[in-house]
Backbone as XML, in Angstrom:
<?xml version="1.0"?>
<chain id="A" units="angstrom">
  <residue number="1" name="MET">
    <atom name="N" x="11.510" y="-8.671" z="-45.509"/>
    <atom name="CA" x="10.694" y="-9.218" z="-46.565"/>
    <atom name="C" x="11.419" y="-10.361" z="-47.277"/>
  </residue>
  <residue number="2" name="GLN">
    <atom name="N" x="12.742" y="-10.279" z="-47.372"/>
    <atom name="CA" x="13.493" y="-11.345" z="-48.036"/>
    <atom name="C" x="13.306" y="-12.682" z="-47.334"/>
  </residue>
  <residue number="3" name="VAL">
    <atom name="N" x="13.210" y="-12.668" z="-46.027"/>
    <atom name="CA" x="13.023" y="-13.907" z="-45.269"/>
    <atom name="C" x="11.694" y="-14.546" z="-45.649"/>
  </residue>
  <residue number="4" name="GLU">
    <atom name="N" x="10.643" y="-13.748" z="-45.746"/>
    <atom name="CA" x="9.329" y="-14.275" z="-46.113"/>
    <atom name="C" x="9.329" y="-14.837" z="-47.534"/>
  </residue>
  <residue number="5" name="LEU">
    <atom name="N" x="9.983" y="-14.136" z="-48.437"/>
    <atom name="CA" x="10.060" y="-14.626" z="-49.815"/>
    <atom name="C" x="10.840" y="-15.934" z="-49.884"/>
  </residue>
  <residue number="6" name="GLU">
    <atom name="N" x="11.922" y="-16.013" z="-49.156"/>
    <atom name="CA" x="12.727" y="-17.239" z="-49.140"/>
    <atom name="C" x="11.933" y="-18.401" z="-48.554"/>
  </residue>
  <residue number="7" name="GLN">
    <atom name="N" x="11.144" y="-18.136" z="-47.516"/>
    <atom name="CA" x="10.318" y="-19.195" z="-46.927"/>
    <atom name="C" x="9.295" y="-19.699" z="-47.934"/>
  </residue>
  <residue number="8" name="GLN">
    <atom name="N" x="8.671" y="-18.785" z="-48.664"/>
    <atom name="CA" x="7.710" y="-19.198" z="-49.685"/>
    <atom name="C" x="8.404" y="-19.985" z="-50.796"/>
  </residue>
  <residue number="9" name="LEU">
    <atom name="N" x="9.577" y="-19.547" z="-51.169"/>
    <atom name="CA" x="10.328" y="-20.223" z="-52.223"/>
    <atom name="C" x="10.678" y="-21.654" z="-51.822"/>
  </residue>
  <residue number="10" name="GLN">
    <atom name="N" x="10.976" y="-21.871" z="-50.562"/>
    <atom name="CA" x="11.333" y="-23.205" z="-50.079"/>
    <atom name="C" x="10.161" y="-24.177" z="-50.132"/>
  </residue>
  <residue number="11" name="ARG">
    <atom name="N" x="8.951" y="-23.664" z="-50.201"/>
    <atom name="CA" x="7.758" y="-24.518" z="-50.289"/>
    <atom name="C" x="7.488" y="-24.997" z="-51.712"/>
  </residue>
  <residue number="12" name="LEU">
    <atom name="N" x="8.180" y="-24.409" z="-52.671"/>
    <atom name="CA" x="7.964" y="-24.757" z="-54.074"/>
    <atom name="C" x="8.837" y="-25.930" z="-54.495"/>
  </residue>
  <residue number="13" name="SER">
    <atom name="N" x="8.380" y="-26.623" z="-55.516"/>
    <atom name="CA" x="9.186" y="-27.709" z="-56.079"/>
    <atom name="C" x="10.319" y="-27.104" z="-56.909"/>
  </residue>
  <residue number="14" name="PRO">
    <atom name="N" x="11.371" y="-27.885" z="-57.151"/>
    <atom name="CA" x="12.461" y="-27.383" z="-58.006"/>
    <atom name="C" x="11.976" y="-26.952" z="-59.395"/>
  </residue>
  <residue number="15" name="LEU">
    <atom name="N" x="11.001" y="-27.666" z="-59.949"/>
    <atom name="CA" x="10.489" y="-27.292" z="-61.269"/>
    <atom name="C" x="9.703" y="-25.987" z="-61.220"/>
  </residue>
  <residue number="16" name="GLU">
    <atom name="N" x="8.944" y="-25.773" z="-60.148"/>
    <atom name="CA" x="8.222" y="-24.509" z="-60.004"/>
    <atom name="C" x="9.210" y="-23.346" z="-59.913"/>
  </residue>
  <residue number="17" name="ILE">
    <atom name="N" x="10.272" y="-23.545" z="-59.172"/>
    <atom name="CA" x="11.301" y="-22.504" z="-59.046"/>
    <atom name="C" x="11.954" y="-22.243" z="-60.399"/>
  </residue>
  <residue number="18" name="LYS">
    <atom name="N" x="12.233" y="-23.311" z="-61.133"/>
    <atom name="CA" x="12.857" y="-23.173" z="-62.457"/>
    <atom name="C" x="11.984" y="-22.333" z="-63.386"/>
  </residue>
  <residue number="19" name="VAL">
    <atom name="N" x="10.688" y="-22.607" z="-63.400"/>
    <atom name="CA" x="9.769" y="-21.850" z="-64.253"/>
    <atom name="C" x="9.702" y="-20.394" z="-63.801"/>
  </residue>
  <residue number="20" name="MET">
    <atom name="N" x="9.639" y="-20.170" z="-62.500"/>
    <atom name="CA" x="9.606" y="-18.793" z="-61.998"/>
    <atom name="C" x="10.877" y="-18.039" z="-62.386"/>
  </residue>
  <residue number="21" name="GLU">
    <atom name="N" x="12.016" y="-18.687" z="-62.298"/>
    <atom name="CA" x="13.280" y="-18.043" z="-62.675"/>
    <atom name="C" x="13.300" y="-17.710" z="-64.165"/>
  </residue>
  <residue number="22" name="GLN">
    <atom name="N" x="12.766" y="-18.612" z="-64.985"/>
    <atom name="CA" x="12.709" y="-18.348" z="-66.426"/>
    <atom name="C" x="11.833" y="-17.137" z="-66.716"/>
  </residue>
  <residue number="23" name="ILE">
    <atom name="N" x="10.701" y="-17.057" z="-66.052"/>
    <atom name="CA" x="9.798" y="-15.925" z="-66.265"/>
    <atom name="C" x="10.431" y="-14.639" z="-65.744"/>
  </residue>
  <residue number="24" name="ALA">
    <atom name="N" x="11.123" y="-14.726" z="-64.621"/>
    <atom name="CA" x="11.775" y="-13.544" z="-64.039"/>
    <atom name="C" x="12.834" y="-12.978" z="-64.971"/>
  </residue>
  <residue number="25" name="ASN">
    <atom name="N" x="13.461" y="-13.817" z="-65.764"/>
    <atom name="CA" x="14.526" y="-13.372" z="-66.666"/>
    <atom name="C" x="14.014" y="-12.758" z="-67.964"/>
  </residue>
  <residue number="26" name="GLN">
    <atom name="N" x="12.708" y="-12.776" z="-68.166"/>
    <atom name="CA" x="12.136" y="-12.223" z="-69.389"/>
    <atom name="C" x="11.819" y="-10.738" z="-69.204"/>
  </residue>
  <residue number="27" name="SER">
    <atom name="N" x="12.092" y="-9.963" z="-70.226"/>
    <atom name="CA" x="11.759" y="-8.537" z="-70.154"/>
    <atom name="C" x="10.292" y="-8.290" z="-70.488"/>
  </residue>
  <residue number="28" name="GLN">
    <atom name="N" x="9.667" y="-9.256" z="-71.159"/>
    <atom name="CA" x="8.259" y="-9.163" z="-71.543"/>
    <atom name="C" x="7.511" y="-10.377" z="-70.994"/>
  </residue>
  <residue number="29" name="PRO">
    <atom name="N" x="6.181" y="-10.282" z="-70.886"/>
    <atom name="CA" x="5.410" y="-11.470" z="-70.493"/>
    <atom name="C" x="5.713" y="-12.633" z="-71.434"/>
  </residue>
  <residue number="30" name="ILE">
    <atom name="N" x="5.573" y="-13.837" z="-70.920"/>
    <atom name="CA" x="5.971" y="-15.041" z="-71.658"/>
    <atom name="C" x="4.757" y="-15.955" z="-71.869"/>
  </residue>
  <residue number="31" name="SER">
    <atom name="N" x="4.675" y="-16.551" z="-73.051"/>
    <atom name="CA" x="3.566" y="-17.459" z="-73.365"/>
    <atom name="C" x="3.876" y="-18.858" z="-72.842"/>
  </residue>
  <residue number="32" name="ILE">
    <atom name="N" x="2.846" y="-19.685" z="-72.781"/>
    <atom name="CA" x="3.056" y="-21.056" z="-72.324"/>
    <atom name="C" x="3.952" y="-21.807" z="-73.309"/>
  </residue>
  <residue number="33" name="GLY">
    <atom name="N" x="3.835" y="-21.502" z="-74.597"/>
    <atom name="CA" x="4.710" y="-22.136" z="-75.586"/>
    <atom name="C" x="6.174" y="-21.829" z="-75.331"/>
  </residue>
  <residue number="34" name="GLU">
    <atom name="N" x="6.451" y="-20.578" z="-74.973"/>
    <atom name="CA" x="7.832" y="-20.201" z="-74.658"/>
    <atom name="C" x="8.304" y="-20.893" z="-73.384"/>
  </residue>
  <residue number="35" name="ILE">
    <atom name="N" x="7.413" y="-21.006" z="-72.405"/>
    <atom name="CA" x="7.766" y="-21.697" z="-71.158"/>
    <atom name="C" x="8.128" y="-23.147" z="-71.457"/>
  </residue>
  <residue number="36" name="ILE">
    <atom name="N" x="7.338" y="-23.802" z="-72.286"/>
    <atom name="CA" x="7.594" y="-25.201" z="-72.641"/>
    <atom name="C" x="8.940" y="-25.330" z="-73.354"/>
  </residue>
  <residue number="37" name="ARG">
    <atom name="N" x="9.194" y="-24.454" z="-74.317"/>
    <atom name="CA" x="10.462" y="-24.519" z="-75.064"/>
    <atom name="C" x="11.664" y="-24.265" z="-74.161"/>
  </residue>
  <residue number="38" name="LYS">
    <atom name="N" x="11.571" y="-23.272" z="-73.312"/>
    <atom name="CA" x="12.708" y="-22.906" z="-72.470"/>
    <atom name="C" x="12.950" y="-23.915" z="-71.346"/>
  </residue>
  <residue number="39" name="SER">
    <atom name="N" x="11.875" y="-24.514" z="-70.836"/>
    <atom name="CA" x="12.027" y="-25.437" z="-69.712"/>
    <atom name="C" x="12.258" y="-26.872" z="-70.163"/>
  </residue>
  <residue number="40" name="GLU">
    <atom name="N" x="11.941" y="-27.159" z="-71.424"/>
    <atom name="CA" x="12.065" y="-28.507" z="-71.971"/>
    <atom name="C" x="11.204" y="-29.514" z="-71.214"/>
  </residue>
  <residue number="41" name="LEU">
    <atom name="N" x="10.071" y="-29.041" z="-70.701"/>
    <atom name="CA" x="9.115" y="-29.911" z="-70.020"/>
    <atom name="C" x="8.012" y="-30.296" z="-70.996"/>
  </residue>
  <residue number="42" name="SER">
    <atom name="N" x="7.267" y="-31.326" z="-70.644"/>
    <atom name="CA" x="6.125" y="-31.696" z="-71.472"/>
    <atom name="C" x="5.037" y="-30.631" z="-71.329"/>
  </residue>
  <residue number="43" name="ILE">
    <atom name="N" x="4.114" y="-30.654" z="-72.260"/>
    <atom name="CA" x="3.003" y="-29.705" z="-72.203"/>
    <atom name="C" x="2.244" y="-29.885" z="-70.897"/>
  </residue>
  <residue number="44" name="GLN">
    <atom name="N" x="1.948" y="-31.128" z="-70.531"/>
    <atom name="CA" x="1.180" y="-31.389" z="-69.311"/>
    <atom name="C" x="1.922" y="-30.915" z="-68.068"/>
  </residue>
  <residue number="45" name="GLU">
    <atom name="N" x="3.223" y="-31.178" z="-67.991"/>
    <atom name="CA" x="4.010" y="-30.711" z="-66.842"/>
    <atom name="C" x="3.985" y="-29.188" z="-66.750"/>
  </residue>
  <residue number="46" name="SER">
    <atom name="N" x="4.138" y="-28.539" z="-67.886"/>
    <atom name="CA" x="4.135" y="-27.074" z="-67.907"/>
    <atom name="C" x="2.788" y="-26.518" z="-67.467"/>
  </residue>
  <residue number="47" name="VAL">
    <atom name="N" x="1.711" y="-27.094" z="-67.970"/>
    <atom name="CA" x="0.370" y="-26.642" z="-67.584"/>
    <atom name="C" x="0.159" y="-26.841" z="-66.086"/>
  </residue>
  <residue number="48" name="ASN">
    <atom name="N" x="0.558" y="-27.995" z="-65.565"/>
    <atom name="CA" x="0.406" y="-28.259" z="-64.131"/>
    <atom name="C" x="1.202" y="-27.271" z="-63.286"/>
  </residue>
  <residue number="49" name="LEU">
    <atom name="N" x="2.423" y="-26.970" z="-63.705"/>
    <atom name="CA" x="3.256" y="-26.021" z="-62.966"/>
    <atom name="C" x="2.651" y="-24.623" z="-62.986"/>
  </residue>
  <residue number="50" name="ILE">
    <atom name="N" x="2.177" y="-24.214" z="-64.140"/>
    <atom name="CA" x="1.570" y="-22.887" z="-64.255"/>
    <atom name="C" x="0.319" y="-22.800" z="-63.389"/>
  </residue>
  <residue number="51" name="GLN">
    <atom name="N" x="-0.511" y="-23.833" z="-63.413"/>
    <atom name="CA" x="-1.711" y="-23.841" z="-62.573"/>
    <atom name="C" x="-1.349" y="-23.765" z="-61.098"/>
  </residue>
  <residue number="52" name="SER">
    <atom name="N" x="-0.346" y="-24.501" z="-60.693"/>
    <atom name="CA" x="0.093" y="-24.485" z="-59.300"/>
    <atom name="C" x="0.579" y="-23.096" z="-58.893"/>
  </residue>
  <residue number="53" name="LEU">
    <atom name="N" x="1.373" y="-22.466" z="-59.742"/>
    <atom name="CA" x="1.893" y="-21.133" z="-59.434"/>
    <atom name="C" x="0.775" y="-20.090" z="-59.422"/>
  </residue>
  <residue number="54" name="LYS">
    <atom name="N" x="-0.206" y="-20.248" z="-60.305"/>
    <atom name="CA" x="-1.347" y="-19.324" z="-60.309"/>
    <atom name="C" x="-2.170" y="-19.478" z="-59.037"/>
  </residue>
  <residue number="55" name="LYS">
    <atom name="N" x="-2.390" y="-20.715" z="-58.585"/>
    <atom name="CA" x="-3.149" y="-20.954" z="-57.352"/>
    <atom name="C" x="-2.471" y="-20.319" z="-56.148"/>
  </residue>
  <residue number="56" name="ARG">
    <atom name="N" x="-1.157" y="-20.287" z="-56.176"/>
    <atom name="CA" x="-0.393" y="-19.691" z="-55.068"/>
    <atom name="C" x="-0.241" y="-18.179" z="-55.231"/>
  </residue>
  <residue number="57" name="LEU">
    <atom name="N" x="-0.865" y="-17.647" z="-56.275"/>
    <atom name="CA" x="-0.832" y="-16.210" z="-56.571"/>
    <atom name="C" x="0.577" y="-15.701" z="-56.851"/>
  </residue>
  <residue number="58" name="LEU">
    <atom name="N" x="1.415" y="-16.552" z="-57.411"/>
    <atom name="CA" x="2.780" y="-16.171" z="-57.753"/>
    <atom name="C" x="2.915" y="-15.779" z="-59.218"/>
  </residue>
  <residue number="59" name="LEU">
    <atom name="N" x="1.917" y="-16.120" z="-59.995"/>
    <atom name="CA" x="1.958" y="-15.907" z="-61.435"/>
    <atom name="C" x="0.690" y="-15.177" z="-61.852"/>
  </residue>
  <residue number="60" name="ASP">
    <atom name="N" x="0.845" y="-14.181" z="-62.698"/>
    <atom name="CA" x="-0.297" y="-13.441" z="-63.228"/>
    <atom name="C" x="-0.490" y="-13.797" z="-64.691"/>
  </residue>
  <residue number="61" name="ARG">
    <atom name="N" x="-1.749" y="-13.945" z="-65.071"/>
    <atom name="CA" x="-2.093" y="-14.255" z="-66.458"/>
    <atom name="C" x="-2.659" y="-13.002" z="-67.109"/>
  </residue>
  <residue number="62" name="GLN">
    <atom name="N" x="-2.242" y="-12.747" z="-68.338"/>
    <atom name="CA" x="-2.722" y="-11.590" z="-69.088"/>
    <atom name="C" x="-3.027" y="-12.018" z="-70.516"/>
  </residue>
  <residue number="63" name="LEU">
    <atom name="N" x="-3.831" y="-11.217" z="-71.195"/>
    <atom name="CA" x="-4.069" y="-11.428" z="-72.619"/>
    <atom name="C" x="-3.307" y="-10.368" z="-73.393"/>
  </residue>
  <residue number="64" name="ASP">
    <atom name="N" x="-2.576" y="-10.795" z="-74.407"/>
    <atom name="CA" x="-1.810" y="-9.890" z="-75.255"/>
    <atom name="C" x="-2.083" y="-10.283" z="-76.702"/>
  </residue>
  <residue number="65" name="ASN">
    <atom name="N" x="-2.902" y="-9.487" z="-77.394"/>
    <atom name="CA" x="-3.294" y="-9.807" z="-78.779"/>
    <atom name="C" x="-3.866" y="-11.216" z="-78.883"/>
  </residue>
  <residue number="66" name="ASN">
    <atom name="N" x="-4.806" y="-11.538" z="-78.005"/>
    <atom name="CA" x="-5.477" y="-12.842" z="-77.962"/>
    <atom name="C" x="-4.550" y="-13.999" z="-77.617"/>
  </residue>
  <residue number="67" name="LEU">
    <atom name="N" x="-3.379" y="-13.711" z="-77.079"/>
    <atom name="CA" x="-2.440" y="-14.736" z="-76.634"/>
    <atom name="C" x="-2.307" y="-14.626" z="-75.119"/>
  </residue>
  <residue number="68" name="THR">
    <atom name="N" x="-2.464" y="-15.743" z="-74.432"/>
    <atom name="CA" x="-2.299" y="-15.744" z="-72.982"/>
    <atom name="C" x="-0.818" y="-15.730" z="-72.657"/>
  </residue>
  <residue number="69" name="VAL">
    <atom name="N" x="-0.430" y="-14.773" z="-71.834"/>
    <atom name="CA" x="0.965" y="-14.648" z="-71.410"/>
    <atom name="C" x="1.008" y="-14.556" z="-69.889"/>
  </residue>
  <residue number="70" name="PHE">
    <atom name="N" x="2.182" y="-14.817" z="-69.339"/>
    <atom name="CA" x="2.340" y="-14.870" z="-67.892"/>
    <atom name="C" x="3.461" y="-13.949" z="-67.437"/>
  </residue>
  <residue number="71" name="THR">
    <atom name="N" x="3.258" y="-13.381" z="-66.263"/>
    <atom name="CA" x="4.265" y="-12.529" z="-65.636"/>
    <atom name="C" x="4.328" y="-12.861" z="-64.154"/>
  </residue>
  <residue number="72" name="LEU">
    <atom name="N" x="5.396" y="-12.425" z="-63.536"/>
    <atom name="CA" x="5.536" y="-12.544" z="-62.088"/>
    <atom name="C" x="5.198" y="-11.212" z="-61.444"/>
  </residue>
  <residue number="73" name="ASN">
    <atom name="N" x="4.766" y="-11.284" z="-60.214"/>
    <atom name="CA" x="4.619" y="-10.092" z="-59.402"/>
    <atom name="C" x="5.963" y="-9.366" z="-59.405"/>
  </residue>
  <residue number="74" name="PRO">
    <atom name="N" x="5.981" y="-8.032" z="-59.507"/>
    <atom name="CA" x="7.254" y="-7.300" z="-59.558"/>
    <atom name="C" x="8.192" y="-7.584" z="-58.379"/>
  </residue>
  <residue number="75" name="VAL">
    <atom name="N" x="7.639" y="-7.801" z="-57.200"/>
    <atom name="CA" x="8.480" y="-8.105" z="-56.033"/>
    <atom name="C" x="9.196" y="-9.434" z="-56.241"/>
  </residue>
  <residue number="76" name="TRP">
    <atom name="N" x="8.455" y="-10.437" z="-56.696"/>
    <atom name="CA" x="9.057" y="-11.742" z="-56.961"/>
    <atom name="C" x="10.071" y="-11.660" z="-58.091"/>
  </residue>
  <residue number="77" name="LYS">
    <atom name="N" x="9.739" y="-10.925" z="-59.133"/>
    <atom name="CA" x="10.654" y="-10.799" z="-60.273"/>
    <atom name="C" x="11.989" y="-10.216" z="-59.817"/>
  </residue>
  <residue number="78" name="GLN">
    <atom name="N" x="11.940" y="-9.138" z="-59.062"/>
    <atom name="CA" x="13.167" y="-8.499" z="-58.579"/>
    <atom name="C" x="13.945" y="-9.435" z="-57.659"/>
  </residue>
  <residue number="79" name="TYR">
    <atom name="N" x="13.231" y="-10.107" z="-56.765"/>
    <atom name="CA" x="13.881" y="-11.024" z="-55.824"/>
    <atom name="C" x="14.612" y="-12.141" z="-56.570"/>
  </residue>
  <residue number="80" name="LEU">
    <atom name="N" x="13.942" y="-12.751" z="-57.539"/>
    <atom name="CA" x="14.550" y="-13.856" z="-58.280"/>
    <atom name="C" x="15.692" y="-13.386" z="-59.172"/>
  </residue>
  <residue number="81" name="GLN">
    <atom name="N" x="15.569" y="-12.217" z="-59.767"/>
    <atom name="CA" x="16.663" y="-11.695" z="-60.587"/>
    <atom name="C" x="17.904" y="-11.446" z="-59.738"/>
  </residue>
  <residue number="82" name="ASN">
    <atom name="N" x="17.719" y="-10.972" z="-58.530"/>
    <atom name="CA" x="18.856" y="-10.733" z="-57.637"/>
    <atom name="C" x="19.455" y="-12.037" z="-57.122"/>
  </residue>
  <residue number="83" name="LYS">
    <atom name="N" x="18.620" y="-13.066" z="-57.001"/>
    <atom name="CA" x="19.048" y="-14.351" z="-56.452"/>
    <atom name="C" x="19.839" y="-15.175" z="-57.469"/>
  </residue>
  <residue number="84" name="ILE">
    <atom name="N" x="19.492" y="-15.037" z="-58.734"/>
    <atom name="CA" x="20.082" y="-15.876" z="-59.791"/>
    <atom name="C" x="21.522" y="-15.522" z="-60.029"/>
  </residue>
</chain>
C-alpha cells in the first residue's frame, strides 16, 4: 500500500503536499483560515489547493459549529505523519 500512496503523492504539486502535511500534523480538523496562516499562501492559492485536494478525494470537508474544517483520510494522515 505504501507504494500506491507514494505514487499518488508524486502526482501532487509541492504546495499540495505541503498543505496535506500541515493537515496531517493537526490533532483536530483544521479551518481554511488556519491553513492560510500556517502555509503563508494567499487566500486564492489556498482555496485552489483545497479544491484540488478535494477533487482527488484526499481531503474531507466537515462542518464544526457552522465552521468548515478539513481532515485527511486516516490512511493518508498516518502515512504522512510517518513520512515527515
